[in-house]
């Protein structure tokens, strides 16, 4: 009958900031544009040539309409997106000047978008090359080469067959991508560098090989342009990055759970000792991975509070027994916990945590 025992209500602190338009049960994602600019600046300073900026997947989930102009204000002139469609929002955000390059190249049906938004496809095959020059003769393009990753780009044989024709059309960039740049001692790095050089040495076209990880491998890997992405947004492998995101989750309710009582779906957590549990307004629909229930925590000031029970669609439950006073909000990302720490807890990478940040958060930009 323990479950039916009446409990004393545990009042939360009075809500502050009643003037805000945010719903009180809406989590707040704060994105520090000054930190984004500082991270790009640091990577640009570490680059021997020019640094571009990768803003695919809506600026790694942080909102390209705000992120791209901040990077342009800091001096970025070449931007990269995954698909032509992504380029539309980036062109809108940036206006006419900057170059916007498309990793997927020129796909069937993309000609109009590429032309209207003045995008620069990185052509990945002979088919794409033919499609591009036929649909949009004289329109800018680059070439993507496969130096060993076997994901995108022309392989050495295809490139030798097409080289002279492609060069006659004046590509603005020749690029390739490293598979293992986050492991500096991996032999694949030197192998891909050698392959890329063999495919491109002596050509009078700017070259690009390195993303964030490649920048950190040193100047041999930089060529004329680098393409940092995750480091701009505060993620590994850029260890010196400034934190960019803070995610604060509102506490909806607090209750005391007696030994033997369970918490959440599947009775996944059973209290062994008297436990104070906070129910917090964010769940897997907001990008909080269900696997975070096993090892994850949120922070109340400097106190780590374990997530207990299962992650629900809209809620998580947190052990706040150690707190004298339960704050209105708990930190999932911020000063105490980086995207990479959360990623480690669920067995993924910071990139996936960033790009999975949900659409329901109230997004606040600072440092503009
Ligand atoms: C995503 C991507 C980048 C950026 O990589 P980061 O590791 O995020 O810096 C650069 N180039 C290509 C081809 C990419 O797909």
Coordinates of C-alpha atoms and ligand atoms in Angstrom, one line a residue:
X1 CA 0.0 0.0 0.0
X2 CA 3.0 2.2 0.0
X3 CA 2.1 3.7 -3.3
X4 CA -1.2 5.0 -2.0
X5 CA 0.3 6.8 1.0
X6 CA -0.3 10.5 0.8
X7 CA 2.8 12.7 0.4
X8 CA 3.6 16.2 1.5
X9 CA 3.8 18.5 -1.5
X10 CA 7.3 19.8 -2.0
X11 CA 7.0 23.3 -3.3
X12 CA 9.5 24.5 -5.9
X13 CA 11.2 27.9 -5.7
X14 CA 8.9 30.7 -7.1
X15 CA 9.5 31.0 -10.8
X16 CA 11.7 33.9 -11.8
X17 CA 11.5 35.8 -15.1
X18 CA 7.7 35.7 -15.4
X19 CA 8.0 38.1 -18.3
X20 CA 9.7 35.6 -20.5
X21 CA 7.7 34.1 -23.4
X22 CA 9.1 30.7 -22.7
X23 CA 6.6 28.2 -21.4
X24 CA 7.5 27.2 -17.9
X25 CA 7.9 23.6 -18.8
X26 CA 10.0 24.4 -21.8
X27 CA 13.7 23.6 -21.6
X28 CA 16.1 26.4 -22.6
X29 CA 19.0 25.9 -25.0
X30 CA 21.4 28.8 -24.8
X31 CA 23.8 29.1 -27.7
X32 CA 26.8 31.3 -27.2
X33 CA 27.6 33.0 -30.6
X34 CA 30.7 34.7 -29.1
X35 CA 32.1 31.2 -28.2
X36 CA 31.3 30.0 -31.8
X37 CA 33.2 33.0 -33.2
X38 CA 36.1 32.5 -30.8
X39 CA 36.3 28.8 -31.7
X40 CA 36.3 29.5 -35.4
X41 CA 38.9 32.2 -34.9
X42 CA 41.2 29.8 -33.0
X43 CA 40.9 27.2 -35.8
X44 CA 41.4 29.8 -38.4
X45 CA 44.5 31.1 -36.6
X46 CA 45.8 27.5 -36.5
X47 CA 45.3 27.1 -40.3
X48 CA 48.2 28.1 -42.6
X49 CA 45.8 29.1 -45.4
X50 CA 42.2 30.1 -45.2
X51 CA 39.6 28.5 -42.9
X52 CA 36.1 27.9 -44.2
X53 CA 33.2 26.9 -42.0
X54 CA 31.0 23.8 -42.1
X55 CA 27.4 24.6 -41.3
X56 CA 25.7 21.4 -42.5
X57 CA 22.7 20.0 -40.5
X58 CA 21.5 23.5 -39.6
X59 CA 24.9 24.5 -38.2
X60 CA 25.3 21.2 -36.3
X61 CA 21.9 21.6 -34.9
X62 CA 22.5 25.1 -33.5
X63 CA 20.6 27.2 -36.0
X64 CA 22.2 28.2 -39.2
X65 CA 20.3 31.5 -39.5
X66 CA 22.2 32.8 -36.5
X67 CA 25.4 30.7 -36.7
X68 CA 26.3 31.5 -40.3
X69 CA 26.1 35.3 -40.0
X70 CA 28.1 35.1 -36.8
X71 CA 30.9 33.2 -38.6
X72 CA 30.8 35.6 -41.5
X73 CA 31.1 38.5 -39.1
X74 CA 34.2 36.8 -37.7
X75 CA 35.7 36.6 -41.3
X76 CA 34.6 33.2 -42.7
X77 CA 34.1 33.5 -46.5
X78 CA 33.5 29.9 -47.6
X79 CA 30.8 27.8 -46.1
X80 CA 30.0 24.1 -46.6
X81 CA 26.7 22.3 -46.4
X82 CA 25.7 18.6 -47.0
X83 CA 22.9 19.1 -49.6
X84 CA 21.8 21.8 -52.1
X85 CA 18.6 22.2 -50.1
X86 CA 20.6 23.1 -47.0
X87 CA 22.3 25.8 -49.0
X88 CA 19.0 27.7 -49.4
X89 CA 18.9 28.7 -45.7
X90 CA 22.6 29.5 -45.6
X91 CA 22.3 31.8 -48.7
X92 CA 19.4 33.5 -47.1
X93 CA 21.3 34.0 -43.9
X94 CA 24.5 35.2 -45.6
X95 CA 23.4 37.3 -48.5
X96 CA 25.2 37.4 -51.8
X97 CA 29.0 37.5 -51.0
X98 CA 30.2 34.2 -49.4
X99 CA 30.7 31.0 -51.3
X100 CA 28.5 28.1 -50.3
X101 CA 29.8 24.6 -51.2
X102 CA 27.7 21.5 -51.3
X103 CA 29.4 18.2 -50.3
X104 CA 26.8 16.0 -52.1
X105 CA 27.7 17.7 -55.4
X106 CA 25.1 18.1 -58.1
X107 CA 22.3 15.6 -57.7
X108 CA 19.6 15.1 -60.2
X109 CA 16.9 17.8 -59.8
X110 CA 19.3 20.2 -58.0
X111 CA 20.1 22.5 -60.9
X112 CA 17.5 25.2 -60.1
X113 CA 18.5 25.4 -56.4
X114 CA 22.1 25.5 -57.3
X115 CA 21.6 28.3 -59.9
X116 CA 19.0 30.4 -57.9
X117 CA 21.0 30.4 -54.7
X118 CA 24.5 30.5 -56.4
X119 CA 25.7 27.3 -54.7
X120 CA 29.0 25.6 -55.6
X121 CA 28.6 21.8 -55.8
X122 CA 31.6 19.6 -55.0
X123 CA 31.2 17.2 -57.9
X124 CA 31.7 13.6 -56.9
X125 CA 31.7 11.6 -60.1
X126 CA 31.8 11.8 -63.9
X127 CA 28.0 11.6 -64.0
X128 CA 27.8 14.7 -61.7
X129 CA 30.3 16.5 -63.8
X130 CA 28.3 15.9 -67.0
X131 CA 25.1 16.8 -65.3
X132 CA 26.5 20.0 -64.0
X133 CA 28.2 21.4 -67.2
X134 CA 25.1 20.4 -69.2
X135 CA 22.5 22.0 -66.9
X136 CA 24.5 25.0 -65.7
X137 CA 27.4 25.7 -68.2
X138 CA 29.9 28.2 -66.7
X139 CA 28.4 27.9 -63.1
X140 CA 31.0 27.5 -60.4
X141 CA 31.9 24.0 -59.0
X142 CA 34.5 22.1 -57.1
X143 CA 35.8 18.6 -57.3
X144 CA 35.7 16.0 -54.5
X145 CA 38.2 13.3 -54.6
X146 CA 38.2 10.0 -52.7
X147 CA 41.7 9.6 -51.1
X148 CA 40.8 6.3 -49.4
X149 CA 37.7 6.8 -47.2
X150 CA 35.4 5.3 -49.8
X151 CA 32.5 7.5 -49.0
X152 CA 32.3 10.5 -51.4
X153 CA 34.4 11.7 -54.3
X154 CA 36.1 10.5 -57.5
X155 CA 38.5 7.6 -57.1
X156 CA 42.0 7.9 -58.6
X157 CA 41.1 6.0 -61.9
X158 CA 37.9 8.1 -62.4
X159 CA 39.8 11.3 -61.7
X160 CA 42.6 10.5 -64.2
X161 CA 40.0 9.9 -66.9
X162 CA 38.2 13.2 -66.2
X163 CA 41.1 15.4 -65.0
X164 CA 41.8 17.4 -68.2
X165 CA 38.2 18.0 -69.0
X166 CA 37.4 19.0 -65.4
X167 CA 40.4 21.3 -65.2
X168 CA 39.4 23.0 -68.5
X169 CA 36.1 24.0 -66.8
X170 CA 38.0 25.8 -64.0
X171 CA 37.0 24.2 -60.7
X172 CA 37.2 26.6 -57.7
X173 CA 38.4 24.0 -55.3
X174 CA 39.6 20.4 -55.1
X175 CA 38.9 18.6 -51.9
X176 CA 39.0 15.3 -50.1
X177 CA 38.2 14.1 -46.6
X178 CA 40.2 12.2 -43.9
X179 CA 38.7 9.1 -42.3
X180 CA 40.8 9.0 -39.1
X181 CA 41.9 12.6 -38.4
X182 CA 40.7 12.3 -34.8
X183 CA 43.4 9.7 -34.2
X184 CA 46.6 11.6 -34.9
X185 CA 48.9 8.6 -34.9
X186 CA 46.7 6.6 -37.3
X187 CA 48.6 5.5 -40.5
X188 CA 45.5 6.3 -42.6
X189 CA 46.3 10.1 -42.2
X190 CA 49.7 9.9 -43.9
X191 CA 48.3 7.5 -46.5
X192 CA 45.4 9.8 -47.5
X193 CA 47.7 12.8 -47.5
X194 CA 50.0 11.0 -49.9
X195 CA 47.1 9.8 -52.1
X196 CA 45.6 13.3 -52.2
X197 CA 49.0 14.8 -53.2
X198 CA 49.5 12.2 -55.9
X199 CA 46.0 13.1 -57.3
X200 CA 46.5 16.9 -57.2
X201 CA 50.1 18.0 -57.0
X202 CA 51.0 20.5 -59.7
X203 CA 47.5 21.6 -60.4
X204 CA 46.7 25.3 -60.3
X205 CA 43.6 24.9 -58.1
X206 CA 43.1 25.6 -54.4
X207 CA 43.0 22.4 -52.4
X208 CA 41.3 21.4 -49.1
X209 CA 41.8 18.2 -47.1
X210 CA 41.2 18.9 -43.5
X211 CA 38.2 19.2 -41.2
X212 CA 38.7 20.0 -37.4
X213 CA 40.8 16.9 -36.8
X214 CA 43.0 17.5 -39.8
X215 CA 43.7 21.1 -38.8
X216 CA 45.1 19.7 -35.5
X217 CA 47.4 17.3 -37.5
X218 CA 49.5 20.2 -38.6
X219 CA 50.3 22.4 -41.6
X220 CA 51.1 19.5 -44.0
X221 CA 47.4 18.8 -44.0
X222 CA 46.1 22.4 -44.5
X223 CA 46.6 23.2 -48.1
X224 CA 44.9 26.4 -49.2
X225 CA 41.6 25.9 -47.3
X226 CA 40.5 24.0 -44.2
X227 CA 36.9 23.0 -43.4
X228 CA 36.3 23.0 -39.6
X229 CA 33.0 21.9 -38.3
X230 CA 32.6 20.4 -34.9
X231 CA 35.4 22.4 -33.3
X232 CA 33.5 25.6 -34.1
X233 CA 30.6 24.2 -32.0
X234 CA 32.7 23.3 -29.1
X235 CA 33.2 19.6 -29.7
X236 CA 36.1 17.1 -29.7
X237 CA 38.7 16.6 -31.2
X238 CA 39.2 20.4 -30.6
X239 CA 40.2 20.1 -26.9
X240 CA 40.7 23.8 -26.5
X241 CA 37.3 24.7 -27.7
X242 CA 35.1 27.0 -25.7
X243 CA 31.8 25.6 -24.6
X244 CA 29.0 26.8 -26.9
X245 CA 25.8 25.3 -25.6
X246 CA 24.0 25.3 -22.2
X247 CA 20.9 23.3 -21.8
X248 CA 18.7 23.9 -18.7
X249 CA 15.8 21.5 -18.0
X250 CA 12.9 22.7 -15.8
X251 CA 11.9 20.7 -12.8
X252 CA 8.1 20.1 -12.9
X253 CA 7.6 18.1 -9.7
X254 CA 9.6 16.8 -6.8
X255 CA 8.5 13.8 -4.7
X256 CA 9.8 11.5 -2.0
X257 CA 10.0 7.8 -2.8
X258 CA 10.2 5.2 -0.1
X259 CA 12.4 2.1 -0.2
X260 CA 10.8 -0.5 -2.4
X261 CA 8.8 2.0 -4.5
X262 CA 9.6 2.2 -8.2
X263 CA 10.1 5.1 -10.5
X264 CA 9.0 5.4 -14.2
X265 CA 8.2 3.0 -17.0
X266 CA 8.9 -0.7 -16.5
X267 CA 9.6 0.0 -12.8
X268 CA 13.1 0.4 -14.1
X269 CA 14.3 2.0 -10.9
X270 CA 13.4 0.7 -7.5
X271 CA 14.5 2.8 -4.5
X272 CA 16.7 1.1 -2.0
X273 CA 16.8 4.0 0.4
X274 CA 14.5 7.0 0.8
X275 CA 15.0 9.0 -2.4
X276 CA 13.9 12.4 -3.5
X277 CA 13.0 12.4 -7.2
X278 CA 12.7 15.4 -9.5
X279 CA 10.7 15.0 -12.7
X280 CA 12.3 17.1 -15.4
X281 CA 10.8 18.4 -18.6
X282 CA 12.8 16.9 -21.4
X283 CA 12.9 13.4 -22.9
X284 CA 14.0 11.4 -25.9
X285 CA 11.8 13.5 -28.2
X286 CA 14.1 16.3 -27.3
X287 CA 17.3 14.4 -28.2
X288 CA 17.9 12.9 -24.7
X289 CA 19.0 9.4 -25.6
X290 CA 17.3 6.6 -23.8
X291 CA 20.7 5.1 -23.1
X292 CA 21.5 8.1 -20.9
X293 CA 19.4 6.6 -18.2
X294 CA 22.1 4.1 -17.3
X295 CA 25.1 6.4 -16.8
X296 CA 23.8 9.9 -17.2
X297 CA 23.4 12.8 -14.8
X298 CA 22.3 16.4 -14.7
X299 CA 23.8 19.1 -12.5
X300 CA 22.3 21.3 -9.8
X301 CA 24.9 23.9 -9.3
X302 CA 28.0 21.9 -8.5
X303 CA 26.1 18.8 -7.4
X304 CA 25.8 15.8 -9.8
X305 CA 22.4 14.3 -9.8
X306 CA 21.9 10.8 -11.4
X307 CA 19.2 10.2 -13.9
X308 CA 17.2 7.2 -12.6
X309 CA 14.5 5.1 -14.2
X310 CA 13.8 5.3 -17.9
X311 CA 14.0 8.3 -20.2
X312 CA 10.4 9.0 -21.3
X313 CA 9.4 10.9 -24.4
X314 CA 9.0 14.2 -22.6
X315 CA 10.4 13.5 -19.1
X316 CA 13.3 12.2 -17.2
X317 CA 13.5 11.5 -13.5
X318 CA 16.5 12.5 -11.4
X319 CA 17.8 11.6 -8.0
X320 CA 18.0 14.9 -6.1
X321 CA 18.2 13.4 -2.6
X322 CA 21.6 15.1 -2.0
X323 CA 20.2 18.7 -2.5
X324 CA 19.1 20.9 0.3
X325 CA 17.0 22.8 -2.1
X326 CA 15.9 21.7 -5.6
X327 CA 16.5 24.4 -8.1
X328 CA 14.0 25.4 -10.7
X329 CA 16.2 24.1 -13.5
X330 CA 18.9 21.4 -13.8
X331 CA 21.8 21.5 -16.2
X332 CA 22.2 18.8 -18.8
X333 CA 24.8 20.7 -20.9
X334 CA 26.9 23.6 -19.8
X335 CA 29.7 24.4 -17.3
X336 CA 29.7 20.9 -15.7
X337 CA 28.9 18.7 -18.6
X338 CA 30.0 19.0 -22.3
X339 CA 28.4 17.5 -25.3
X340 CA 31.3 15.0 -25.4
X341 CA 30.7 13.9 -21.8
X342 CA 27.0 13.2 -22.6
X343 CA 28.1 11.4 -25.7
X344 CA 30.5 9.2 -23.8
X345 CA 27.8 8.3 -21.4
X346 CA 25.6 6.9 -24.2
X347 CA 28.4 5.6 -26.4
X348 CA 28.3 8.1 -29.2
X349 CA 30.1 11.2 -30.3
X350 CA 29.5 14.9 -29.6
X351 CA 28.4 15.5 -33.2
X352 CA 25.4 13.2 -32.6
X353 CA 24.4 14.9 -29.4
X354 CA 24.6 18.4 -31.0
X355 CA 22.7 17.5 -34.1
X356 CA 20.1 15.6 -32.1
X357 CA 19.2 18.7 -29.9
X358 CA 15.5 18.9 -30.1
X359 CA 13.1 21.3 -31.8
X360 CA 11.1 21.9 -28.6
X361 CA 13.8 23.8 -26.7
X362 CA 13.4 27.6 -26.4
X363 CA 16.6 28.7 -28.1
X364 CA 18.3 31.7 -26.8
X365 CA 21.4 33.2 -28.5
X366 CA 23.9 35.2 -26.5
X367 CA 27.1 37.0 -27.5
X368 CA 25.7 38.3 -30.8
Ligands
LIG1 C1 31.3 17.2 -41.8 C2 32.4 17.5 -42.7 C3 33.5 18.4 -42.4 C4 33.6 19.0 -41.0 O1 34.0 18.0 -40.1 P1 34.3 18.2 -38.6 O2 34.9 17.0 -38.1 O3 33.0 18.5 -38.0 O4 35.2 19.4 -38.4 C5 34.4 18.6 -43.3 N1 34.4 18.0 -44.5 C6 33.5 17.1 -44.9 C7 33.5 16.5 -46.2 C8 32.5 16.8 -44.0 O5 31.5 15.9 -44.3

